[in-house]
Short mmCIF file of C-alpha atoms and ligand atoms in Angstrom, two decimals:
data_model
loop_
_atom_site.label_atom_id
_atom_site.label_comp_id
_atom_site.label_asym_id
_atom_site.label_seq_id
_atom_site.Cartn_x
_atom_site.Cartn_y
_atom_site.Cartn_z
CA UNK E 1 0.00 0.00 0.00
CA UNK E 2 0.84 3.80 -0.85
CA UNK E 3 -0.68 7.10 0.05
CA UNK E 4 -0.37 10.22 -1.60
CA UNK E 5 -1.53 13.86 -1.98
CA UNK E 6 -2.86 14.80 -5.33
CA UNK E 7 -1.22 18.35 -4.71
CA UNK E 8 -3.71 19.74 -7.60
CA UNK E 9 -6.72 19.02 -5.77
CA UNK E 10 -5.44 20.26 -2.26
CA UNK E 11 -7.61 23.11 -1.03
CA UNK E 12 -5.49 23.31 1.90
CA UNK E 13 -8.65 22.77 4.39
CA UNK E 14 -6.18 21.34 7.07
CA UNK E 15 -8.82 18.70 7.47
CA UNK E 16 -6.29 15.45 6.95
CA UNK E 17 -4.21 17.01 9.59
CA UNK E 18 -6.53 17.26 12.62
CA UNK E 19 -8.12 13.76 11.47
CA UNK E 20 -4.18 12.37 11.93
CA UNK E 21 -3.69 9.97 14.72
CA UNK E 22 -0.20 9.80 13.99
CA UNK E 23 0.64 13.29 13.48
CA UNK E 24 1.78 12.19 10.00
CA UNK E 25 0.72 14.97 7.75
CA UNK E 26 2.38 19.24 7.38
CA UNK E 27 1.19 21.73 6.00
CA UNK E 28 3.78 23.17 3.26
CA UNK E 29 2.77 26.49 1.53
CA UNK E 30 -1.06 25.46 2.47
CA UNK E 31 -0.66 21.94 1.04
CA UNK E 32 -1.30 18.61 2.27
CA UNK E 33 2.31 16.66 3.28
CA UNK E 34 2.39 13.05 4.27
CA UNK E 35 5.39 12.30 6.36
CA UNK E 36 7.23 9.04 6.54
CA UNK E 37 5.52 8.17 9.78
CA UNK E 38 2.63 7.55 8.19
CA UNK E 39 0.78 4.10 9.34
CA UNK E 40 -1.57 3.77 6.08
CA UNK E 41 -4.54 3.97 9.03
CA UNK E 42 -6.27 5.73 6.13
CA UNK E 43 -8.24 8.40 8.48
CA UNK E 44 -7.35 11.38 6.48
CA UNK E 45 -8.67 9.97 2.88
CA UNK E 46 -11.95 9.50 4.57
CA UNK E 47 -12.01 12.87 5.76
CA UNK E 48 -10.89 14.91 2.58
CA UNK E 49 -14.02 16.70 1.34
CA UNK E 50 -11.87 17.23 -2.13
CA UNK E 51 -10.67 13.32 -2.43
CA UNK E 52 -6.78 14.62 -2.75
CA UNK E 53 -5.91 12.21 -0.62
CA UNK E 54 -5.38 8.40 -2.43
CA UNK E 55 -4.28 5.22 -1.18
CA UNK E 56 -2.83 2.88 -3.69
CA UNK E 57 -2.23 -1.21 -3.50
CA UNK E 58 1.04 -1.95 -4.80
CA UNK E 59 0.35 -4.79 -7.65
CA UNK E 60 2.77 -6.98 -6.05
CA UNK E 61 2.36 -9.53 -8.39
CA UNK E 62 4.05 -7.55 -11.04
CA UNK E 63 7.16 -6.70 -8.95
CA UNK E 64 8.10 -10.69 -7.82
CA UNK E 65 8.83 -13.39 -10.27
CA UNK E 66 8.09 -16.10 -8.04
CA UNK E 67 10.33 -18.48 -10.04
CA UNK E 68 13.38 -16.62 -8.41
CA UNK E 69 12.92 -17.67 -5.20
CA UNK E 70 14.92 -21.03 -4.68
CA UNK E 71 15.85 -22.74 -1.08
CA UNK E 72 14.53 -23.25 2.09
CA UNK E 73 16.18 -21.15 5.39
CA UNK E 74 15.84 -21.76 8.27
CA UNK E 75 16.04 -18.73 11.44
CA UNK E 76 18.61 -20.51 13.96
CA UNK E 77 18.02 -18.78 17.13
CA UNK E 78 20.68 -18.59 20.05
CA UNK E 79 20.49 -16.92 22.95
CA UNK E 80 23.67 -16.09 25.34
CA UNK E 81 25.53 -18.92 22.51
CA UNK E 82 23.39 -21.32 22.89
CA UNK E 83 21.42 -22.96 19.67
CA UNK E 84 17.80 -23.55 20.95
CA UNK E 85 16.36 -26.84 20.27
CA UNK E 86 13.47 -25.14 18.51
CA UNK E 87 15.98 -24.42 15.87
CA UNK E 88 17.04 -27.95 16.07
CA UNK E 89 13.14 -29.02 15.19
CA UNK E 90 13.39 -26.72 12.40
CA UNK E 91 16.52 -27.80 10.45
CA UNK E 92 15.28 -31.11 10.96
CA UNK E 93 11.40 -30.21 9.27
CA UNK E 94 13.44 -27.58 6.84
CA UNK E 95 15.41 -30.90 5.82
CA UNK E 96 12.38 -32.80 4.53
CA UNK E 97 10.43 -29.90 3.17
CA UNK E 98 14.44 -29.18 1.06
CA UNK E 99 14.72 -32.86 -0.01
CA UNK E 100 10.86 -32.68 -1.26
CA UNK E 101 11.57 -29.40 -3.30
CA UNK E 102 15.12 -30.88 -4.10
CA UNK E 103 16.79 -27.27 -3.23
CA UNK E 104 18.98 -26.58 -0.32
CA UNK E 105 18.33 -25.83 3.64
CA UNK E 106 20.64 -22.88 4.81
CA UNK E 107 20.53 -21.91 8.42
CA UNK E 108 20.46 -18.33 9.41
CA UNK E 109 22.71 -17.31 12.28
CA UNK E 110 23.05 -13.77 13.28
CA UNK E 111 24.96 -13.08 17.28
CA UNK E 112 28.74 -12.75 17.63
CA UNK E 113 31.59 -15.33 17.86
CA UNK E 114 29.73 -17.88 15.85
CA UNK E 115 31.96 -20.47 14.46
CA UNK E 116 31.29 -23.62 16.78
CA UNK E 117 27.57 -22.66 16.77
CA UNK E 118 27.33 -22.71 12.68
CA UNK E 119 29.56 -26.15 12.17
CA UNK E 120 27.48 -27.59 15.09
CA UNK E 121 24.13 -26.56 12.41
CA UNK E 122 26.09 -27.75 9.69
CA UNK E 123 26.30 -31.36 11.62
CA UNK E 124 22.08 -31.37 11.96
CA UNK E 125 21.96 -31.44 7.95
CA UNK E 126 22.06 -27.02 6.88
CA UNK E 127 23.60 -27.31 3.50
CA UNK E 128 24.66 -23.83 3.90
CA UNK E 129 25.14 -21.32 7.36
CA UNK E 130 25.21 -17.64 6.80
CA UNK E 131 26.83 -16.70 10.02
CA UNK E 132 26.32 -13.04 9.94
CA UNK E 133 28.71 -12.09 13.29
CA UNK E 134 28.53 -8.25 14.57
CA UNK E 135 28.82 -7.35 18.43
CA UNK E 136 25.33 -5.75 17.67
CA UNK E 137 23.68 -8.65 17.13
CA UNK E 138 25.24 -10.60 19.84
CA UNK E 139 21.85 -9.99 22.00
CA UNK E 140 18.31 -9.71 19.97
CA UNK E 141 16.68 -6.32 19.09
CA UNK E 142 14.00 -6.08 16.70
CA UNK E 143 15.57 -3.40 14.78
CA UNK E 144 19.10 -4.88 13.81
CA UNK E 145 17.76 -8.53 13.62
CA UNK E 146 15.17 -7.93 11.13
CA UNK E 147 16.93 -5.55 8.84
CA UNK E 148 19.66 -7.87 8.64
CA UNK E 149 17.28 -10.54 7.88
CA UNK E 150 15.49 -8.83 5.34
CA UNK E 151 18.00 -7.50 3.56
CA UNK E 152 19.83 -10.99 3.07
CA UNK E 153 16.50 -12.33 1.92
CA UNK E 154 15.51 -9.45 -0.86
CA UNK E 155 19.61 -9.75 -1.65
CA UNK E 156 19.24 -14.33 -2.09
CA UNK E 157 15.51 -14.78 -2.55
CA UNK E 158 14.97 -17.97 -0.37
CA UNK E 159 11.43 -19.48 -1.55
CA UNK E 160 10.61 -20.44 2.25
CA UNK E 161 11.71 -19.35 5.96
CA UNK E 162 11.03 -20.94 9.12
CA UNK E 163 11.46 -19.20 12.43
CA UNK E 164 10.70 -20.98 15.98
CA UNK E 165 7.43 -19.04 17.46
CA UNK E 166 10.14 -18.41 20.62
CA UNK E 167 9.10 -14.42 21.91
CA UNK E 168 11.96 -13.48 20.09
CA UNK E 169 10.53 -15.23 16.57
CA UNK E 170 7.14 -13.78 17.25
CA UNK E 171 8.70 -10.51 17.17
CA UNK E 172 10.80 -10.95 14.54
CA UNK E 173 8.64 -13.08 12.54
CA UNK E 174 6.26 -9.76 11.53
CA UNK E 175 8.77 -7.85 11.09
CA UNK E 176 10.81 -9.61 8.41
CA UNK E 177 7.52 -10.28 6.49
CA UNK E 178 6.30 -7.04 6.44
CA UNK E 179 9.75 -5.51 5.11
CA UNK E 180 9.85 -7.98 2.52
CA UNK E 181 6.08 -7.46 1.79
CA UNK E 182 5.11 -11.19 2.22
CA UNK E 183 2.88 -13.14 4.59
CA UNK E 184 3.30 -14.74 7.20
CA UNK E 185 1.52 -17.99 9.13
CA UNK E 186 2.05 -17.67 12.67
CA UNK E 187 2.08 -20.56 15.21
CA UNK E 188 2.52 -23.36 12.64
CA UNK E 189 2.06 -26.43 14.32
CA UNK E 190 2.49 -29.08 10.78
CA UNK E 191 4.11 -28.00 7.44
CA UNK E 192 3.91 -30.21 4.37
CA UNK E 193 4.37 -29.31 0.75
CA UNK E 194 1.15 -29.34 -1.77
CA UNK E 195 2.35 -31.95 -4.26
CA UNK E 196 0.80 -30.62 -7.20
CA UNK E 197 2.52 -27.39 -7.16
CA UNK E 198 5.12 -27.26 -4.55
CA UNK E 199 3.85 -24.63 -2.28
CA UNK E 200 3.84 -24.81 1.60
CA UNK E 201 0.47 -26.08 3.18
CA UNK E 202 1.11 -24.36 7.03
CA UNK E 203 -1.22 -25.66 9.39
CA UNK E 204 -2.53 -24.23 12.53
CA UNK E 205 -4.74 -24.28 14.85
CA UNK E 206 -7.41 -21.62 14.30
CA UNK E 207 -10.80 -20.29 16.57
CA UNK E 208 -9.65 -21.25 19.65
CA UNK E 209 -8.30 -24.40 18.49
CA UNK E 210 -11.58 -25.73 17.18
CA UNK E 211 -10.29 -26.42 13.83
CA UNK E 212 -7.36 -26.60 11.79
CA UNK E 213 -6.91 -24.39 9.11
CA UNK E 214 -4.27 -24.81 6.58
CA UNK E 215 -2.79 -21.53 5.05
CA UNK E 216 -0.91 -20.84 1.82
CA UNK E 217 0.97 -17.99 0.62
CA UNK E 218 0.43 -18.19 -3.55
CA UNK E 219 1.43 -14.93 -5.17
CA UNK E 220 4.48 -13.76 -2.29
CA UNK E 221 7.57 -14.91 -1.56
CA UNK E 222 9.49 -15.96 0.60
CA UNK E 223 6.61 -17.89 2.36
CA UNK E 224 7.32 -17.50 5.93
CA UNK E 225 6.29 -19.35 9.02
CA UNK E 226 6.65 -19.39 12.61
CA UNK E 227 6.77 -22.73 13.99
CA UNK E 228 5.43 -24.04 17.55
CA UNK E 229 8.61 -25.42 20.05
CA UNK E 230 8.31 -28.58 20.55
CA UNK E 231 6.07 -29.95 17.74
CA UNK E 232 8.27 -30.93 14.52
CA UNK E 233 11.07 -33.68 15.14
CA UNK E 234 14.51 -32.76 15.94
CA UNK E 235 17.23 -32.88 13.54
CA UNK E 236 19.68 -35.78 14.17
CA UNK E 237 23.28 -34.84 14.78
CA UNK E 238 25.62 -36.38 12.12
CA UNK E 239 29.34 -35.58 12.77
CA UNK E 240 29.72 -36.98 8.92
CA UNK E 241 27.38 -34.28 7.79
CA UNK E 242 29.37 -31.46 5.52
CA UNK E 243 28.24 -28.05 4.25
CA UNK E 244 29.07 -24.33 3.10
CA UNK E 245 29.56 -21.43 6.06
CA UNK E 246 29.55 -18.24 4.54
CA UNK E 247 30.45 -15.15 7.00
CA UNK E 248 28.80 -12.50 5.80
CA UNK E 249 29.84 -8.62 7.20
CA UNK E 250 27.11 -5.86 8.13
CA UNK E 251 27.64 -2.63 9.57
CA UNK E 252 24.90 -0.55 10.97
CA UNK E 253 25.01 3.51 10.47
CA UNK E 254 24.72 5.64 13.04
CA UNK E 255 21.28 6.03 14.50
CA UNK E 256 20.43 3.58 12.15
CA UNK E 257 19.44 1.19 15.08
CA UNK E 258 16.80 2.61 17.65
CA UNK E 259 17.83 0.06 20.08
CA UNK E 260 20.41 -0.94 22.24
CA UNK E 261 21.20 -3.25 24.44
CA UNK E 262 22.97 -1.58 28.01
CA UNK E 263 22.53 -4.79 30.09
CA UNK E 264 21.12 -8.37 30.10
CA UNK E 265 19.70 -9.15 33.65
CA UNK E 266 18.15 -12.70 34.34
CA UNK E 267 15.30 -13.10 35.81
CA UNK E 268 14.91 -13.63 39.43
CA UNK E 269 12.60 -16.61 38.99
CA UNK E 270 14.22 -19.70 38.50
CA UNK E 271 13.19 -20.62 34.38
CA UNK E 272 10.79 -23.67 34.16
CA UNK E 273 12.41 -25.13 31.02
CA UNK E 274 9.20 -27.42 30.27
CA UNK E 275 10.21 -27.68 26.38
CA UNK E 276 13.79 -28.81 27.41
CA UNK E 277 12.52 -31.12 30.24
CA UNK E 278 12.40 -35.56 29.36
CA UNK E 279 10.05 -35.84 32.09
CA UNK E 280 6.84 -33.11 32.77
CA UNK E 281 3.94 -33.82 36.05
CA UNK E 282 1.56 -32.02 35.05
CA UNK E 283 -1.44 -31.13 37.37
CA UNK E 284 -5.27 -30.08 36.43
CA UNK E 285 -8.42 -28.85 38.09
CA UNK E 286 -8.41 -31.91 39.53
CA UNK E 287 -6.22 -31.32 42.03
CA UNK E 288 -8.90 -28.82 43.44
CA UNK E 289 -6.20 -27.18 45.72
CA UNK E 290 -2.91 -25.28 45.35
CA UNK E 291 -1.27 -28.05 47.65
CA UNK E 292 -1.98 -30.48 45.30
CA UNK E 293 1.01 -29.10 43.61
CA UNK E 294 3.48 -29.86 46.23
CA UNK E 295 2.54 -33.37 45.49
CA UNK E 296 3.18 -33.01 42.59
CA UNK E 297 6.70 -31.56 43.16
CA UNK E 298 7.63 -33.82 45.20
CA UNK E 299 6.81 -36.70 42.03
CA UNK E 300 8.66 -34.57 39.45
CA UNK E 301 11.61 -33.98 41.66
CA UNK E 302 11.95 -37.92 42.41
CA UNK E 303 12.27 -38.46 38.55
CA UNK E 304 14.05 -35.26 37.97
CA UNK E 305 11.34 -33.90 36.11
CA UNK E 306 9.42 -30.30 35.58
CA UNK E 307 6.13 -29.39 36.67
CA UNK E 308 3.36 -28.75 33.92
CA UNK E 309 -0.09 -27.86 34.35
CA UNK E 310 -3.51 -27.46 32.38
CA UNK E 311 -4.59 -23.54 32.44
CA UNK E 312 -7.40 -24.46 34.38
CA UNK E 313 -4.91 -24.79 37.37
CA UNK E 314 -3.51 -21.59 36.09
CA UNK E 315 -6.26 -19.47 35.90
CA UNK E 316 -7.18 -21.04 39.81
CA UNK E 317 -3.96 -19.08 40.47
CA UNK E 318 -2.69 -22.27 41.72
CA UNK E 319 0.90 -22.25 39.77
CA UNK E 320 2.44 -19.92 37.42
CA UNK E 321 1.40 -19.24 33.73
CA UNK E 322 4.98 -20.16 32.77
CA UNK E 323 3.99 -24.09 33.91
CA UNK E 324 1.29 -24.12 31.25
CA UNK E 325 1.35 -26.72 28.80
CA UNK E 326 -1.03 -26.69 25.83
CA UNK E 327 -2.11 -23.92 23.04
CA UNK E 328 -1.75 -21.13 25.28
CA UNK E 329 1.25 -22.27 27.04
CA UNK E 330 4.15 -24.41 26.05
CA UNK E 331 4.34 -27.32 23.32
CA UNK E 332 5.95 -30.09 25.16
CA UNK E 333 7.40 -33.33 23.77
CA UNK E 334 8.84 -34.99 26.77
CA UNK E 335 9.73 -38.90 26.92
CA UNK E 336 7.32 -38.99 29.88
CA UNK E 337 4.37 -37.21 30.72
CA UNK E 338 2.01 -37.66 33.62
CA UNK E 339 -1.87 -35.93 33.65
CA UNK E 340 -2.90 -35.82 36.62
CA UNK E 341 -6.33 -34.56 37.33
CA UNK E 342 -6.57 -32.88 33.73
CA UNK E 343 -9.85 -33.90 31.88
CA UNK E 344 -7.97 -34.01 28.17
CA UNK E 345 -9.36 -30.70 26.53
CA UNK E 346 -8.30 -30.47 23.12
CA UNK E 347 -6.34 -27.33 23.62
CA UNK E 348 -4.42 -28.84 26.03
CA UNK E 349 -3.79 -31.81 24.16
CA UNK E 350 -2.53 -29.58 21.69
CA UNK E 351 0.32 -28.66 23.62
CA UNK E 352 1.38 -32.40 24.78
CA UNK E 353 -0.03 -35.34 22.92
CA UNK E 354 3.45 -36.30 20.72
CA UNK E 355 4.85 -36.85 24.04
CA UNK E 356 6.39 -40.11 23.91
CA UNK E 357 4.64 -41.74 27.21
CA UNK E 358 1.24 -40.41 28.45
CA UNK E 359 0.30 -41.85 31.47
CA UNK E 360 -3.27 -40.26 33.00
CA UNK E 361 -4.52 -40.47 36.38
CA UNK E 362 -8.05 -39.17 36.47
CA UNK E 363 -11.25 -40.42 38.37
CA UNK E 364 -13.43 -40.36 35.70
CA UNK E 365 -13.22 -43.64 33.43
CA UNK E 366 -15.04 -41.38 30.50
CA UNK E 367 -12.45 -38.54 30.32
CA UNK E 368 -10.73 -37.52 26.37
CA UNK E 369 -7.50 -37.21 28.25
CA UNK E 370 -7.09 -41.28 28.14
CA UNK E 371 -7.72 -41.55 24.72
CA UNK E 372 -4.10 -39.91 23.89
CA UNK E 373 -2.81 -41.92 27.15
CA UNK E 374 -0.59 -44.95 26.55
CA UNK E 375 -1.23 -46.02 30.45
CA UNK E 376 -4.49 -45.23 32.16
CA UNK E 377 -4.47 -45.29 36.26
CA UNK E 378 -8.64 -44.35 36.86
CA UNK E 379 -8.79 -43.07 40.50
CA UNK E 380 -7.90 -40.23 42.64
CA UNK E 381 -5.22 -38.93 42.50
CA UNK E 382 -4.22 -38.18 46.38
CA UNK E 383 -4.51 -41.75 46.47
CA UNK E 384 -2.22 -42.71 43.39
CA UNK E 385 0.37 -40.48 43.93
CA UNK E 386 0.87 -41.09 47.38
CA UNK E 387 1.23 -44.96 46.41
CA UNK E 388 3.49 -44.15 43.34
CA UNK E 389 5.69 -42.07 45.63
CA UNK E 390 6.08 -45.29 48.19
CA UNK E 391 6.68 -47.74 44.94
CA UNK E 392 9.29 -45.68 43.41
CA UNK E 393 11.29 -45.37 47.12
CA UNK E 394 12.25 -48.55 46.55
CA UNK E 395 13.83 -47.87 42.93
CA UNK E 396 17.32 -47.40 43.74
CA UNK E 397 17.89 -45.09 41.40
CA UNK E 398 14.84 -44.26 39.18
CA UNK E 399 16.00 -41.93 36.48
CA UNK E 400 18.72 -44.53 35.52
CA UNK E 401 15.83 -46.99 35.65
CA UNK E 402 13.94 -44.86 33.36
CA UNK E 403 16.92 -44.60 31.25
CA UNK E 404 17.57 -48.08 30.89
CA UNK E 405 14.02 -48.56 30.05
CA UNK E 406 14.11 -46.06 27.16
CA UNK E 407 17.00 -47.90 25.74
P1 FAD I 1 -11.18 -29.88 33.92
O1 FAD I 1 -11.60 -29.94 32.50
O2 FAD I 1 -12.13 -29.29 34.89
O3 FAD I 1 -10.80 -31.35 34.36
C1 FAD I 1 -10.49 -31.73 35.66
C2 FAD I 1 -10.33 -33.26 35.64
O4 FAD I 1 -9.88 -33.70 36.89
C3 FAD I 1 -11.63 -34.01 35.33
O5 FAD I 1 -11.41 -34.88 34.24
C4 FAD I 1 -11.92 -34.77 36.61
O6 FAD I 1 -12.49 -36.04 36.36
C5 FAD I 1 -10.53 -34.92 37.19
N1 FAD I 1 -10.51 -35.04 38.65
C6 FAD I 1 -11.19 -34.32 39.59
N2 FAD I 1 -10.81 -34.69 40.81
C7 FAD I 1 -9.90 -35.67 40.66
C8 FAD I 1 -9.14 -36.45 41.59
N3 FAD I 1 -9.24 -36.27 42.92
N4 FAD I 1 -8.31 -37.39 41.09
C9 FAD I 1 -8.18 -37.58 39.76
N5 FAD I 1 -8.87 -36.87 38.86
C10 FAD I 1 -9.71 -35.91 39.32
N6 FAD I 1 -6.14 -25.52 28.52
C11 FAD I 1 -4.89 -25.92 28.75
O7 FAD I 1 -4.65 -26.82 29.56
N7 FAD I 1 -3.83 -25.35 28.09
C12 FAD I 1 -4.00 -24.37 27.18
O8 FAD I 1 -3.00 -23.87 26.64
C13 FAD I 1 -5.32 -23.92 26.91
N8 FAD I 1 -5.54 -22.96 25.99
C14 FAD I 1 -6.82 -22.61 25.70
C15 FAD I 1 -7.06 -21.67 24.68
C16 FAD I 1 -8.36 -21.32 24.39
C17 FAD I 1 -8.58 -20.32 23.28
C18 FAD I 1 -9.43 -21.88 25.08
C19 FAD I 1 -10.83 -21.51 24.74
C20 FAD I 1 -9.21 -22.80 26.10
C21 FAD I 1 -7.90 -23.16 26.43
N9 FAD I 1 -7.65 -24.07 27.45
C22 FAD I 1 -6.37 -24.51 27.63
C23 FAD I 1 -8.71 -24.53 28.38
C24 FAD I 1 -9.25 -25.90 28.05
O9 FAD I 1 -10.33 -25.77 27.14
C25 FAD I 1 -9.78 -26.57 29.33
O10 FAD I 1 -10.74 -25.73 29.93
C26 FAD I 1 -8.69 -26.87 30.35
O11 FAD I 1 -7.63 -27.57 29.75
C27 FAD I 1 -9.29 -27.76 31.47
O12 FAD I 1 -8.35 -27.96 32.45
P2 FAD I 1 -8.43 -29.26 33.38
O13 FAD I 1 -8.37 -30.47 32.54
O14 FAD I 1 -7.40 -29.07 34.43
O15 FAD I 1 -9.84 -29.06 34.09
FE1 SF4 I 2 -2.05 10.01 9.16
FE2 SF4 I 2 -3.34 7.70 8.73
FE3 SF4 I 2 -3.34 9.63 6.84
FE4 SF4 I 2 -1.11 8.27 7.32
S1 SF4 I 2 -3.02 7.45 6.52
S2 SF4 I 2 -1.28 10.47 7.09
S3 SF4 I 2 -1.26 7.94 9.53
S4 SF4 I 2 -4.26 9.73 8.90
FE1 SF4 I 3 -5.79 18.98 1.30
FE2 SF4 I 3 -7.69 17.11 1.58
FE3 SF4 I 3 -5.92 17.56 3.53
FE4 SF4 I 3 -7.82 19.33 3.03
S1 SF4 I 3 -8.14 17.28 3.77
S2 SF4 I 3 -5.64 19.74 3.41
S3 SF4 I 3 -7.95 19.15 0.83
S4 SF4 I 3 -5.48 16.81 1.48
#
């Protein structure tokens, strides 16, 4: 979209000015100036009485040859050095969707001091790493991350990028599309590629989770998506694996960026790392009490696990939001998950049923949560736990049990 000021049919009313929310528009030798902080809100073409004011859609289809967009990329986010495993997930789903389109997966690495971190993406399958390594992109802001984003895209025309729907790729995510004037499908939780012509199906849930709708992007490119944590398959590492890394310079002008960072303070509260953790308790309305969560505490910290919980139990105030799992919360995949007291709601299911174990305790024989459970326990659960507790006492060492059994 454009806007502009026919300056021949400017009467000068000042109208457009006082209808501005934005304070976007001057008034130059008693004509109408838009100013580059315009929004495109579109107030002041309503109110011109002389319709000087226009607003234009850009015929976007004439400025892209889709053709020219080739590859798949792939956002690999790191925070303090670290890879996250939602980038992981995506190399490994930006792997298949490559070999299905037969181009290549590149993995896009922007922070400082990056070598170990791009080989380490070359060894979960990237054919390529741009590494783009500047001490002002060794923490995220909005501003330096997605210029330097979008400028490498317009500049190699990748037909597809993935970035992990992580705060930081929600923020980004919008960003990037909108400078490159493409869409974007936020939240993805499946991607596949339409075999007929090639283009990416993303998949998501949609009104409140009701339904699934599946989204394509058919006249823009690149055709971006964020992507859920926790919901595609990780990569596997392959020390045999070989590919390009291409270090690629910016430099930012002054006052180019409007950020900076001055300090990186953790927060006080401990993390709850539920996307990270092999073993989740997670507690619902069932427990009908904010003790019932030192129960389960006291299961989770026997097998070294994390505590989830439905948002029922959330919204009781019963445990932080940061312990929700499901379409609100976190998207877990843990080796072992236990429901207990959590009827099976779909939205919560949403957020934990490619666990690899589901065990459910719940008193009601009849509820959905035991139709996604590979181990059903019906009864209450201040009498299971309690029991479970005493059996695994005499484990000698559980987790290694667990380990063993896992193979
Ligand atoms: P309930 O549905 O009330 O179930 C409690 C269960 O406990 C029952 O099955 C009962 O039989 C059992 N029970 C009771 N007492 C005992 C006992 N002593 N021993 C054993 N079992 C017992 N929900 C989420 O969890 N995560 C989300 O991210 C999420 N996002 C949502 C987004 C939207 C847009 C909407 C509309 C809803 C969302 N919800 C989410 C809410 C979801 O629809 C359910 O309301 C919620 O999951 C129910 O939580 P619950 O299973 O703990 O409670
Ligand atoms: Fe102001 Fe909106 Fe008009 Fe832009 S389109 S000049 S923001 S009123
Ligand atoms: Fe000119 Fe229309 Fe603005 Fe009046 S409202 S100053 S005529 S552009």
């Amino acid at each position: 979209m454009s806007i502009k000021v026919i300056t021949e049919k400017c009467i000068g009313c000042g109208l457009c000015v006082k209808s501005c929310p934005f304070n976007a528009i001057d008034m130059i030798d008693k004509k109408a100036v838009i100013k580059d902080n315009c929004t495109l809100c579109g107030s002041c073409v309503e109110v011109c009485p002389v319709d000087a004011i226009v607003m234009e859609k850009e015929e976007a289809n004439n400025k892209i040859n889709i053709e020219d967009y080739k590859g798949i990329w792939v956002f690999a986010e790191q925070r303090a050095g670290e890879i996250l495993n939602v980038s992981v997930e995506l190399i490994g789903e930006g792997r298949k969707i490559a070999d299905k389109r037969n181009v290549e997966l590149t993995a896009v690495l922007l922070g400082k001091d990056l070598d170990e971190n791009a080989k380490t993406l070359v060894k979960y399958g990237a054919d390529n790493v741009i590494a783009v390594d500047n001490e002002k992109l060794e923490t995220y802001t909005t501003d330096a991350y997605s210029k330097v984003i979008a400028d490498l895209i317009k500049e190699r025309k990748p037909e597809i990028m993935l970035i992990g729907a992580t705060t930081i790729g929600r923020d980004l995510g919008p960003r990037v599309s909108a400078k490159v004037h493409t869409g974007l499908t936020a939240d993805c939780t499946r991607l596949e590629i339409d075999d007929e012509d090639g283009k990416l199906l993303q998949t998501r849930p949609a009104f409140g989770g009701n339904l699934m709708a599946t989204i394509i992007c058919p006249n823009h490119r690149p055709q971006m998506s964020t992507v859920r944590p926790g919901v595609m398959e990780k990569a596997k590492y392959n020390e045999d694996n070989t590919g390009n890394i291409e270090k690629v310079e910016v430099s930012f002008e002054d006052g180019q960026l409007k950020t900076e960072v001055l300090e990186v303070i953790k927060s006080e509260k401990e993390a709850v790392a539920l996307d990270e953790a092999p073993i989740i308790v997670a507690g619902g309305r069932g427990l009908t009490d904010k003790k019932g969560f030192e129960l389960l505490e006291k299961l989770a910290e026997k097998l070294d696990g994390a505590v989830g919980a439905s948002r029922a139990a959330v919204d009781e105030g019963w445990i932080e939001h940061a312990h929700q799992v499901g379409q609100t919360g976190t998207t877990v995949r843990p080796k072992l998950y236990i429901a207990a007291g959590i009827s099976g709601a779909i939205q919560h299911l949403a957020g934990m049923q490619s666990s690899d174990c589901i065990v459910a305790i719940n008193k009601n024989p009849d509820a959905p949560i035991f139709k996604v459970a590979d181990y059903g326990i019906v009864g209450d659960l201040y009498e299971v736990i309690p029991e479970l507790l005493e059996a695994l006492d005499n484990v000698d060492d559980i987790v290694t049990a667990l380990k063993s059994v896992e193979g």
